[in-house]
PDB file of C-alpha atoms in Angstrom:
ATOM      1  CA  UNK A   1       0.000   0.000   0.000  1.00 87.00           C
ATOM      2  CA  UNK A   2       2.610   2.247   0.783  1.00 89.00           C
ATOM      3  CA  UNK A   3       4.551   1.797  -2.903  1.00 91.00           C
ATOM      4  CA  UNK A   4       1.197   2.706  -4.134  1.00 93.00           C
ATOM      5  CA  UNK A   5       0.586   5.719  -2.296  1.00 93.00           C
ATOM      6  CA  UNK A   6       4.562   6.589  -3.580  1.00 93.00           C
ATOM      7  CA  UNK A   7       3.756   5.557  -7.395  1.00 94.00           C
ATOM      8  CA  UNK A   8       0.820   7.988  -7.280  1.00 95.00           C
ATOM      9  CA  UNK A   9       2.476  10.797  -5.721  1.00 96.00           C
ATOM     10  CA  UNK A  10       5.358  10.631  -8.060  1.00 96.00           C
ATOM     11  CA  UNK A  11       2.991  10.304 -11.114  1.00 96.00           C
ATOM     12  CA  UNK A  12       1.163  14.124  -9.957  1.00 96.00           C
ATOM     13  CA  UNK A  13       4.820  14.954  -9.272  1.00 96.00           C
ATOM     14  CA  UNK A  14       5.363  14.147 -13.250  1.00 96.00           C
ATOM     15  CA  UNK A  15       2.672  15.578 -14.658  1.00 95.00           C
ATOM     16  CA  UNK A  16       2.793  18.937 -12.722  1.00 91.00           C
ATOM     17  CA  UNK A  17       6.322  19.173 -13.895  1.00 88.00           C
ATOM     18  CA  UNK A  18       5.664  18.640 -17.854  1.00 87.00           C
ATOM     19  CA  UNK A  19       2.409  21.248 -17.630  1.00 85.00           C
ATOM     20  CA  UNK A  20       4.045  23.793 -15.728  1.00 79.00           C
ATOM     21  CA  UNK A  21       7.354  23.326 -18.578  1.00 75.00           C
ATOM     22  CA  UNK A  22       5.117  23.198 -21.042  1.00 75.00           C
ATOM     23  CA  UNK A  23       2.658  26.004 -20.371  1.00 74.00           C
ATOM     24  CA  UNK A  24       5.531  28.035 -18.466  1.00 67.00           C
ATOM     25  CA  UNK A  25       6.040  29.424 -15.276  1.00 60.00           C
ATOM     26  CA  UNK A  26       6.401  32.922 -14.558  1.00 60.00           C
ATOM     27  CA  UNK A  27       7.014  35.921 -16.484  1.00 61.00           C
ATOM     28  CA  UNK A  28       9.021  34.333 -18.875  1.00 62.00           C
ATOM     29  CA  UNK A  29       7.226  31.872 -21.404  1.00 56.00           C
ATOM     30  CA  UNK A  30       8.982  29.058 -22.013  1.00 56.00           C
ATOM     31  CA  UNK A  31       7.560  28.113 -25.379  1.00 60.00           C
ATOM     32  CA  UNK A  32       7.630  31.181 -27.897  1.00 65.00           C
ATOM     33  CA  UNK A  33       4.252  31.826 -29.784  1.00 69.00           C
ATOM     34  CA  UNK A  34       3.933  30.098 -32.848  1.00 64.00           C
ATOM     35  CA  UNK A  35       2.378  32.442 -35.493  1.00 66.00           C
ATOM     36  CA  UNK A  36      -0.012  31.297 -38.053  1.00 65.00           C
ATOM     37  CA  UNK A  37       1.254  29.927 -41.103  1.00 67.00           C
ATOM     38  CA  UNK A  38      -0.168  31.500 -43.823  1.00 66.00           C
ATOM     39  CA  UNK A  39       0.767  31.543 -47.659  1.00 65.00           C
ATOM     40  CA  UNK A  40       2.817  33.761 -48.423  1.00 62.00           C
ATOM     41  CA  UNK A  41       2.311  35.185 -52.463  1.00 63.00           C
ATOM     42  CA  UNK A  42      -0.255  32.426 -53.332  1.00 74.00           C
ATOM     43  CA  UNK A  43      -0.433  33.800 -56.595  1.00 80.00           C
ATOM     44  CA  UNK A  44       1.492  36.157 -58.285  1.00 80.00           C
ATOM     45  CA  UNK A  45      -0.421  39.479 -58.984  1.00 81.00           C
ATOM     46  CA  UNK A  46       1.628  41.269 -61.384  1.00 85.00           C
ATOM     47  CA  UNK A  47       1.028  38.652 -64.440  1.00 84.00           C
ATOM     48  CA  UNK A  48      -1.905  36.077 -65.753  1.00 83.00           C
ATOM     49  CA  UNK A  49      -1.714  32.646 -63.852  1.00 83.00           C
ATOM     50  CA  UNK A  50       0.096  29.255 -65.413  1.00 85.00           C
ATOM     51  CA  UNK A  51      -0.184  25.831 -64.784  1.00 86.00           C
ATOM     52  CA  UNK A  52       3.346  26.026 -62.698  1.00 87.00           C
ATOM     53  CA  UNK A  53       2.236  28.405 -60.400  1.00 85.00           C
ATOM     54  CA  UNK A  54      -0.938  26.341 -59.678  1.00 85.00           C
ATOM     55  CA  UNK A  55       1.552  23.213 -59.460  1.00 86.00           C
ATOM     56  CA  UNK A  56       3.804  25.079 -57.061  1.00 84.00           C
ATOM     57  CA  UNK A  57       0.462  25.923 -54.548  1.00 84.00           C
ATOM     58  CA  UNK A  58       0.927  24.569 -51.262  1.00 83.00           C
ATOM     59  CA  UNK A  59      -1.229  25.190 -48.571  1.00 82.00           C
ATOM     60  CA  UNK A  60      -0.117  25.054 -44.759  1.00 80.00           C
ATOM     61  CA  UNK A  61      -2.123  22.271 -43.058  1.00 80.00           C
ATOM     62  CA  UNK A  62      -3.575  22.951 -39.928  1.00 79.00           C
ATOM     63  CA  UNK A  63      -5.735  21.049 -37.039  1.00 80.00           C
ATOM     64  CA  UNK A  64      -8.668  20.169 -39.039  1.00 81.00           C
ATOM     65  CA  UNK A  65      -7.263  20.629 -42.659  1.00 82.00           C
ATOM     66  CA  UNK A  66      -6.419  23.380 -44.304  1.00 83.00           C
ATOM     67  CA  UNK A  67      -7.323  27.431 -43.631  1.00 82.00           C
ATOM     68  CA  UNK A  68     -11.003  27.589 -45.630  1.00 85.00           C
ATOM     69  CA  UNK A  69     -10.209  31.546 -45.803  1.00 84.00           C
ATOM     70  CA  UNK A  70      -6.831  30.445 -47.997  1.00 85.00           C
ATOM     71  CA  UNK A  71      -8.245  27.899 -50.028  1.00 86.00           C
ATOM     72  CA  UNK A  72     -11.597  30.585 -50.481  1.00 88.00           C
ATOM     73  CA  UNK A  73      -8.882  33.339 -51.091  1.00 87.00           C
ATOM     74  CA  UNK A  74      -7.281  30.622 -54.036  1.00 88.00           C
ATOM     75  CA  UNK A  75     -10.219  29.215 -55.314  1.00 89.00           C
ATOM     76  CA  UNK A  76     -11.959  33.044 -55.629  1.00 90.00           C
ATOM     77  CA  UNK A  77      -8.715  33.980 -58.185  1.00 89.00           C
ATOM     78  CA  UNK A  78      -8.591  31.134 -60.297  1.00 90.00           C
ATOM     79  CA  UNK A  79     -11.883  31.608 -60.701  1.00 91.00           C
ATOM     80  CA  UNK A  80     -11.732  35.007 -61.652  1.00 91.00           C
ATOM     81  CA  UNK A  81      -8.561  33.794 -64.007  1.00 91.00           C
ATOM     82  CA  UNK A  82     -10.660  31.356 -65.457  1.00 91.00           C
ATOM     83  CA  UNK A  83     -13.929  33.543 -66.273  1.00 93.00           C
ATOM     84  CA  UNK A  84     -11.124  36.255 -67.828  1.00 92.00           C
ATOM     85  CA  UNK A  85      -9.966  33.519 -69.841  1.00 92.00           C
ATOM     86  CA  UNK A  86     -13.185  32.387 -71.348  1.00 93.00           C
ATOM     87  CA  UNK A  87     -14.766  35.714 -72.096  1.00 94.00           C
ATOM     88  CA  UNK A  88     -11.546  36.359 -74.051  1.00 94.00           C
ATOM     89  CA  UNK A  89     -12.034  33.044 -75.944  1.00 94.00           C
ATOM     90  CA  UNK A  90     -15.211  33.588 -76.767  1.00 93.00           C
ATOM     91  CA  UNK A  91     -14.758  36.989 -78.246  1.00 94.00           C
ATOM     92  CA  UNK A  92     -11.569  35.829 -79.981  1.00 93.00           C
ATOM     93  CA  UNK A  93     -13.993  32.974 -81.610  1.00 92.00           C
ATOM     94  CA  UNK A  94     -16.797  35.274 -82.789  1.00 91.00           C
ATOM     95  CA  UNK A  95     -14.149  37.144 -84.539  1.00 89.00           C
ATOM     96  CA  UNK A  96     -12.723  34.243 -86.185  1.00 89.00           C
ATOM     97  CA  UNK A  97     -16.505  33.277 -87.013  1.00 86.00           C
ATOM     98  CA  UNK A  98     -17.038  36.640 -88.938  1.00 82.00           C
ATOM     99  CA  UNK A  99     -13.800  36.369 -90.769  1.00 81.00           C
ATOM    100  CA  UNK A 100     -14.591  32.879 -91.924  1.00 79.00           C
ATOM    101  CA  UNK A 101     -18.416  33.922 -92.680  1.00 74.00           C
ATOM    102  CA  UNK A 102     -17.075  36.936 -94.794  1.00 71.00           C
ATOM    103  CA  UNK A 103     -14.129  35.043 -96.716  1.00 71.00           C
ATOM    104  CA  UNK A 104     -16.502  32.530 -97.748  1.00 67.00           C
ATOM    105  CA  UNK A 105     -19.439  33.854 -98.694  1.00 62.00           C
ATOM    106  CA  UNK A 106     -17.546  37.434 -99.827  1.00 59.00           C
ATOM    107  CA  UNK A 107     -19.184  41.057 -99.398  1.00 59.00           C
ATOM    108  CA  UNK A 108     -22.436  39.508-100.927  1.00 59.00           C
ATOM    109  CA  UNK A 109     -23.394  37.227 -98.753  1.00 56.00           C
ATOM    110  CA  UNK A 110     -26.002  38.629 -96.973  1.00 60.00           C
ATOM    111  CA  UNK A 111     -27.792  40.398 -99.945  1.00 63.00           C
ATOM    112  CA  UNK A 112     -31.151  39.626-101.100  1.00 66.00           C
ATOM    113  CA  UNK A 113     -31.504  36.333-103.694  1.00 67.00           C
ATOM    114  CA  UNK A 114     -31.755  37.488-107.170  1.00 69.00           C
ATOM    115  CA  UNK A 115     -35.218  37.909-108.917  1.00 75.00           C
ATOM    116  CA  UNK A 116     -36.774  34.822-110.577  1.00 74.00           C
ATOM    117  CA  UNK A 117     -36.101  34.785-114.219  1.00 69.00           C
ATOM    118  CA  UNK A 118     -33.510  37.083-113.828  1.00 61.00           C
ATOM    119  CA  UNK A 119     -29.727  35.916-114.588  1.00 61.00           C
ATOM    120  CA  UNK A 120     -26.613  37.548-114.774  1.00 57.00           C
ATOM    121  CA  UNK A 121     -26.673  38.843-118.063  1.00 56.00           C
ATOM    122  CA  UNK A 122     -29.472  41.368-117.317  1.00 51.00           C
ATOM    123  CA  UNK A 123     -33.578  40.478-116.548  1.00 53.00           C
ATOM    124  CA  UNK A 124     -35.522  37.786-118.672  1.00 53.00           C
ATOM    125  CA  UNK A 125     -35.597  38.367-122.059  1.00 52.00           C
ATOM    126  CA  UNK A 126     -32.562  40.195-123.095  1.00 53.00           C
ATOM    127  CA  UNK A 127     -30.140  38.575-125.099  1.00 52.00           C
ATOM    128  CA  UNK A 128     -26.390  39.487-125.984  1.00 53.00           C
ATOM    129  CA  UNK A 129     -25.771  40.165-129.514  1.00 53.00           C
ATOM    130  CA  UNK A 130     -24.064  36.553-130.098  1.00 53.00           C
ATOM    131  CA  UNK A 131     -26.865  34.441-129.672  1.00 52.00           C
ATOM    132  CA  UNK A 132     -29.149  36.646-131.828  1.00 53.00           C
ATOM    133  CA  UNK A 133     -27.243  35.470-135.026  1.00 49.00           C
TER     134      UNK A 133
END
């Protein structure tokens, strides 16, 4: 009974010893605050994004996954990226589409069909001078 009573007294000794070293005692902490790790220049901002500097992203993992205000923060500018991206795609493709519609079907294309019985000599019933003879 009495190594018991010892054992037990020696384990609060233990444990009062690691808290108060690990929380610190005194003025003085003994354990320096950690700051948050954040990243730092996710993206750049002075140019468009590439695949490398998606590649290269890296969150800091924390307790219970990653920062949701970082990932947010990420997610919000490639999206942004992305939407730039396709607006200038689909303007760059309607211009393409005019070009193509104009080279093939020339300045013309859009004007009225001719008249029935009209042809490209002149309207119905006028012949050239050769096939009179």
């Amino acid at each position: 009974m009495v190594m018991f009573v010892f054992l037990v007294i020696a384990l609060v000794v233990v444990v009062a010893a690691v808290t108060l070293a690990v929380v610190g005692g005194g003025s003085r902490a003994v354990l320096p605050e950690a700051g948050p790790e954040t990243v730092a220049d996710a993206f750049p901002e002075d140019r468009p994004l590439a695949r490398a500097d998606v590649d290269a992203l890296r969150f800091p993992v924390v307790l219970r996954g990653y920062r949701m205000t970082e990932v947010d923060d990420a997610l919000s500018r490639l999206g942004a990226e992305l939407a730039e991206r396709d607006a200038r795609i689909a303007e760059l493709e309607s211009a393409r589409a005019g070009d193509q519609a104009h080279a093939v079907g020339g300045p013309g294309l859009l004007a009225p069909p001719p008249e029935p019985g009209a042809t490209e000599e002149g309207p119905a019933g006028t012949q050239d001078e050769g096939e009179q003879r």
